[in-house]
PDB file of C-alpha atoms in Angstrom:
ATOM      1  CA  MET A  16     132.209 132.819 114.229  1.00 57.00           C
ATOM      2  CA  LYS A  17     130.380 129.741 115.611  1.00 57.00           C
ATOM      3  CA  ALA A  18     127.031 131.522 115.348  1.00 57.00           C
ATOM      4  CA  THR A  19     127.749 132.444 111.718  1.00 58.00           C
ATOM      5  CA  MET A  20     128.678 128.837 110.916  1.00 56.00           C
ATOM      6  CA  SER A  21     125.506 127.591 112.588  1.00 64.00           C
ATOM      7  CA  ILE A  22     123.352 129.999 110.597  1.00 68.00           C
ATOM      8  CA  LEU A  23     125.167 129.111 107.377  1.00 60.00           C
ATOM      9  CA  SER A  24     124.743 125.408 108.095  1.00 63.00           C
ATOM     10  CA  ARG A  25     121.002 125.846 108.658  1.00 66.00           C
ATOM     11  CA  LEU A  26     120.638 127.892 105.467  1.00 56.00           C
ATOM     12  CA  LEU A  27     122.439 125.280 103.391  1.00 57.00           C
ATOM     13  CA  LYS A  28     120.297 122.545 104.890  1.00 60.00           C
ATOM     14  CA  ALA A  29     117.138 124.516 104.121  1.00 61.00           C
ATOM     15  CA  LEU A  30     118.225 124.984 100.493  1.00 65.00           C
ATOM     16  CA  ARG A  31     118.631 121.248  99.833  1.00 63.00           C
ATOM     17  CA  PRO A  32     115.943 119.935  97.546  1.00 62.00           C
ATOM     18  CA  ILE A  33     113.123 118.244  99.378  1.00 56.00           C
ATOM     19  CA  PRO A  34     112.893 114.642  98.186  1.00 59.00           C
ATOM     20  CA  GLN A  35     109.689 114.084  96.292  1.00 67.00           C
ATOM     21  CA  PRO A  36     107.807 110.824  96.714  1.00 77.00           C
ATOM     22  CA  ASP A  37     107.322 108.485  93.783  1.00 76.00           C
ATOM     23  CA  LEU A  38     104.162 106.656  92.955  1.00 82.00           C
ATOM     24  CA  PRO A  39     104.390 103.055  94.106  1.00 88.00           C
ATOM     25  CA  ALA A  40     104.546 100.367  91.429  1.00 88.00           C
ATOM     26  CA  ALA A  41     101.243  99.257  89.972  1.00 89.00           C
ATOM     27  CA  LEU A  42      99.946  95.963  91.298  1.00 90.00           C
ATOM     28  CA  PRO A  43      98.444  93.078  89.351  1.00 90.00           C
ATOM     29  CA  HIS A  44      94.674  92.747  89.190  1.00 93.00           C
ATOM     30  CA  GLY A  45      93.307  91.268  92.412  1.00 95.00           C
ATOM     31  CA  GLN A  46      95.938  92.805  94.699  1.00 96.00           C
ATOM     32  CA  GLN A  47      95.873  95.960  96.772  1.00 96.00           C
ATOM     33  CA  ARG A  48      98.473  97.834  98.786  1.00 97.00           C
ATOM     34  CA  ILE A  49      97.485  98.786 102.313  1.00 98.00           C
ATOM     35  CA  HIS A  50      99.418 100.636 104.989  1.00 98.00           C
ATOM     36  CA  LEU A  51      99.259  99.681 108.640  1.00 98.00           C
ATOM     37  CA  PHE A  52      99.872 101.837 111.690  1.00 98.00           C
ATOM     38  CA  SER A  53      99.609 101.054 115.374  1.00 98.00           C
ATOM     39  CA  GLY A  54      99.027 103.320 118.325  1.00 98.00           C
ATOM     40  CA  ASN A  55      97.696 103.551 121.841  1.00 98.00           C
ATOM     41  CA  PHE A  56      94.528 105.480 122.530  1.00 98.00           C
ATOM     42  CA  ASP A  57      92.522 105.863 125.740  1.00 97.00           C
ATOM     43  CA  ASP A  58      89.431 104.395 124.105  1.00 97.00           C
ATOM     44  CA  VAL A  59      87.822 103.753 120.738  1.00 97.00           C
ATOM     45  CA  ASP A  60      86.337 107.264 120.709  1.00 96.00           C
ATOM     46  CA  ALA A  61      89.799 108.820 120.992  1.00 96.00           C
ATOM     47  CA  ALA A  62      91.100 106.636 118.152  1.00 97.00           C
ATOM     48  CA  MET A  63      88.117 107.512 115.975  1.00 97.00           C
ATOM     49  CA  ALA A  64      88.476 111.219 116.748  1.00 95.00           C
ATOM     50  CA  TYR A  65      92.147 111.105 115.729  1.00 96.00           C
ATOM     51  CA  CYS A  66      91.248 109.642 112.337  1.00 96.00           C
ATOM     52  CA  PHE A  67      87.844 111.053 111.505  1.00 95.00           C
ATOM     53  CA  HIS A  68      86.749 114.022 113.577  1.00 88.00           C
ATOM     54  CA  ALA A  69      88.108 117.507 113.274  1.00 76.00           C
ATOM     55  CA  PRO A  70      86.575 120.669 114.690  1.00 79.00           C
ATOM     56  CA  GLY A  71      85.282 123.053 112.049  1.00 81.00           C
ATOM     57  CA  ASP A  72      87.011 122.955 108.690  1.00 81.00           C
ATOM     58  CA  VAL A  73      90.319 121.680 110.071  1.00 86.00           C
ATOM     59  CA  PRO A  74      91.738 118.463 108.581  1.00 91.00           C
ATOM     60  CA  GLU A  75      91.729 115.312 110.695  1.00 94.00           C
ATOM     61  CA  GLN A  76      94.732 114.871 112.980  1.00 95.00           C
ATOM     62  CA  ILE A  77      95.913 111.766 111.109  1.00 97.00           C
ATOM     63  CA  THR A  78      96.180 113.822 107.910  1.00 95.00           C
ATOM     64  CA  LEU A  79      98.027 116.629 109.680  1.00 94.00           C
ATOM     65  CA  ASP A  80     100.496 114.095 111.091  1.00 96.00           C
ATOM     66  CA  GLN A  81     101.263 112.792 107.565  1.00 95.00           C
ATOM     67  CA  PRO A  82     102.353 115.920 105.656  1.00 93.00           C
ATOM     68  CA  GLY A  83     103.870 113.775 102.878  1.00 92.00           C
ATOM     69  CA  ALA A  84     100.485 112.402 101.865  1.00 94.00           C
ATOM     70  CA  PHE A  85      97.154 113.649 100.653  1.00 93.00           C
ATOM     71  CA  MET A  86      94.739 111.379 102.523  1.00 95.00           C
ATOM     72  CA  ASN A  87      91.021 110.796 102.121  1.00 96.00           C
ATOM     73  CA  THR A  88      89.927 109.302 105.437  1.00 96.00           C
ATOM     74  CA  ASP A  89      87.026 107.494 103.745  1.00 96.00           C
ATOM     75  CA  PHE A  90      89.662 104.808 103.114  1.00 98.00           C
ATOM     76  CA  VAL A  91      90.886 104.576 106.719  1.00 98.00           C
ATOM     77  CA  GLU A  92      89.776 101.887 109.159  1.00 98.00           C
ATOM     78  CA  VAL A  93      90.282 101.912 112.923  1.00 98.00           C
ATOM     79  CA  VAL A  94      90.505  98.591 114.765  1.00 98.00           C
ATOM     80  CA  PHE A  95      90.503  99.004 118.535  1.00 97.00           C
ATOM     81  CA  HIS A  96      91.470  96.005 120.732  1.00 95.00           C
ATOM     82  CA  ASN A  97      90.900  93.401 118.040  1.00 93.00           C
ATOM     83  CA  ALA A  98      93.907  93.637 115.727  1.00 97.00           C
ATOM     84  CA  ALA A  99      94.686  89.903 115.650  1.00 97.00           C
ATOM     85  CA  ASN A 100      91.259  88.931 114.344  1.00 97.00           C
ATOM     86  CA  ARG A 101      91.189  91.709 111.739  1.00 98.00           C
ATOM     87  CA  LEU A 102      94.728  90.986 110.505  1.00 98.00           C
ATOM     88  CA  ALA A 103      93.926  87.290 110.188  1.00 98.00           C
ATOM     89  CA  GLU A 104      91.249  88.189 107.634  1.00 97.00           C
ATOM     90  CA  PHE A 105      93.824  89.249 105.046  1.00 97.00           C
ATOM     91  CA  LEU A 106      97.305  88.174 106.234  1.00 97.00           C
ATOM     92  CA  SER A 107      98.837  84.732 106.641  1.00 97.00           C
ATOM     93  CA  VAL A 108      99.315  83.382 110.161  1.00 97.00           C
ATOM     94  CA  GLU A 109     103.032  84.202 109.957  1.00 97.00           C
ATOM     95  CA  GLU A 110     102.416  87.756 108.708  1.00 97.00           C
ATOM     96  CA  THR A 111      99.764  88.294 111.366  1.00 98.00           C
ATOM     97  CA  ASP A 112     102.151  87.176 114.109  1.00 98.00           C
ATOM     98  CA  ARG A 113     104.960  89.358 112.719  1.00 97.00           C
ATOM     99  CA  THR A 114     102.670  92.366 112.526  1.00 98.00           C
ATOM    100  CA  LEU A 115     101.343  91.874 116.053  1.00 98.00           C
ATOM    101  CA  HIS A 116     104.938  91.677 117.271  1.00 97.00           C
ATOM    102  CA  LYS A 117     105.732  94.950 115.473  1.00 97.00           C
ATOM    103  CA  MET A 118     102.705  96.536 117.160  1.00 97.00           C
ATOM    104  CA  ARG A 119     104.451  96.055 120.530  1.00 94.00           C
ATOM    105  CA  GLY A 120     101.205  95.664 122.435  1.00 93.00           C
ATOM    106  CA  ALA A 121      99.515  98.760 121.003  1.00 98.00           C
ATOM    107  CA  ASN A 122      95.748  98.731 121.432  1.00 98.00           C
ATOM    108  CA  THR A 123      94.848 100.206 118.031  1.00 98.00           C
ATOM    109  CA  LEU A 124      95.475  99.158 114.448  1.00 98.00           C
ATOM    110  CA  ILE A 125      94.859 101.650 111.656  1.00 98.00           C
ATOM    111  CA  ILE A 126      94.458 100.350 108.116  1.00 98.00           C
ATOM    112  CA  ILE A 127      94.785 102.738 105.171  1.00 98.00           C
ATOM    113  CA  THR A 128      94.138 101.476 101.662  1.00 97.00           C
ATOM    114  CA  GLU A 129      96.016 102.861  98.670  1.00 95.00           C
ATOM    115  CA  ASP A 130      92.777 104.497  97.509  1.00 96.00           C
ATOM    116  CA  ALA A 131      93.168 107.016 100.341  1.00 97.00           C
ATOM    117  CA  PHE A 132      95.948 108.782  98.437  1.00 96.00           C
ATOM    118  CA  GLY A 133      93.875 109.523  95.353  1.00 95.00           C
ATOM    119  CA  GLY A 134      96.582 108.423  92.927  1.00 93.00           C
ATOM    120  CA  PHE A 135      99.027 111.035  94.204  1.00 94.00           C
ATOM    121  CA  PRO A 136     102.595 110.189  95.271  1.00 94.00           C
ATOM    122  CA  TYR A 137     103.018 109.970  99.042  1.00 95.00           C
ATOM    123  CA  THR A 138     105.393 109.238 101.880  1.00 94.00           C
ATOM    124  CA  LEU A 139     104.286 107.888 105.245  1.00 95.00           C
ATOM    125  CA  ALA A 140     106.140 107.917 108.533  1.00 95.00           C
ATOM    126  CA  HIS A 141     105.881 107.399 112.272  1.00 96.00           C
ATOM    127  CA  THR A 142     104.055 110.187 114.097  1.00 94.00           C
ATOM    128  CA  PRO A 143     103.815 111.217 117.748  1.00 93.00           C
ATOM    129  CA  ASN A 144     100.628 109.099 117.933  1.00 94.00           C
ATOM    130  CA  LEU A 145     101.297 106.260 115.494  1.00 97.00           C
ATOM    131  CA  PHE A 146     103.985 103.732 114.621  1.00 98.00           C
ATOM    132  CA  TYR A 147     104.167 103.000 110.899  1.00 98.00           C
ATOM    133  CA  LEU A 148     104.176  99.228 110.447  1.00 98.00           C
ATOM    134  CA  GLY A 149     104.670  99.483 106.712  1.00 97.00           C
ATOM    135  CA  PRO A 150     103.003  98.643 103.430  1.00 97.00           C
ATOM    136  CA  TYR A 151     101.416  95.255 102.815  1.00 97.00           C
ATOM    137  CA  ILE A 152     100.132  93.765  99.579  1.00 96.00           C
ATOM    138  CA  VAL A 153      96.923  91.817 100.023  1.00 97.00           C
ATOM    139  CA  ALA A 154      94.434  89.996  97.839  1.00 94.00           C
ATOM    140  CA  VAL A 155      91.116  91.730  97.198  1.00 89.00           C
TER     141      VAL A 155
END
């Protein structure tokens, strides 16, 4: 009886509609939405490989780890061991400090601009390799 209930429970869960992402609201001219992630990698080469290098015709690992988003990695930037300086280029001092605190000492910052999603709806989340710091709206 318990096994039947467990199977039934799993079937009902599988039949629930999968929530579909919405397109984010349009931004005024001169602003852009970016998404920040942090992670720890052994070195800059490992961070770059995670985002940009895939063997053969396999998608990059960062795109595989974000199944809720089509992602063009031409719009991804990797910042290894220099997050504070890079963040200070587009965030206020307070936002930079808050973001560094959220990074929890991670050695890598990954910046993804909205252009990476090609106008498609998307959802982003934490992955085994990255902590999603969230969306930020910045001046361009």
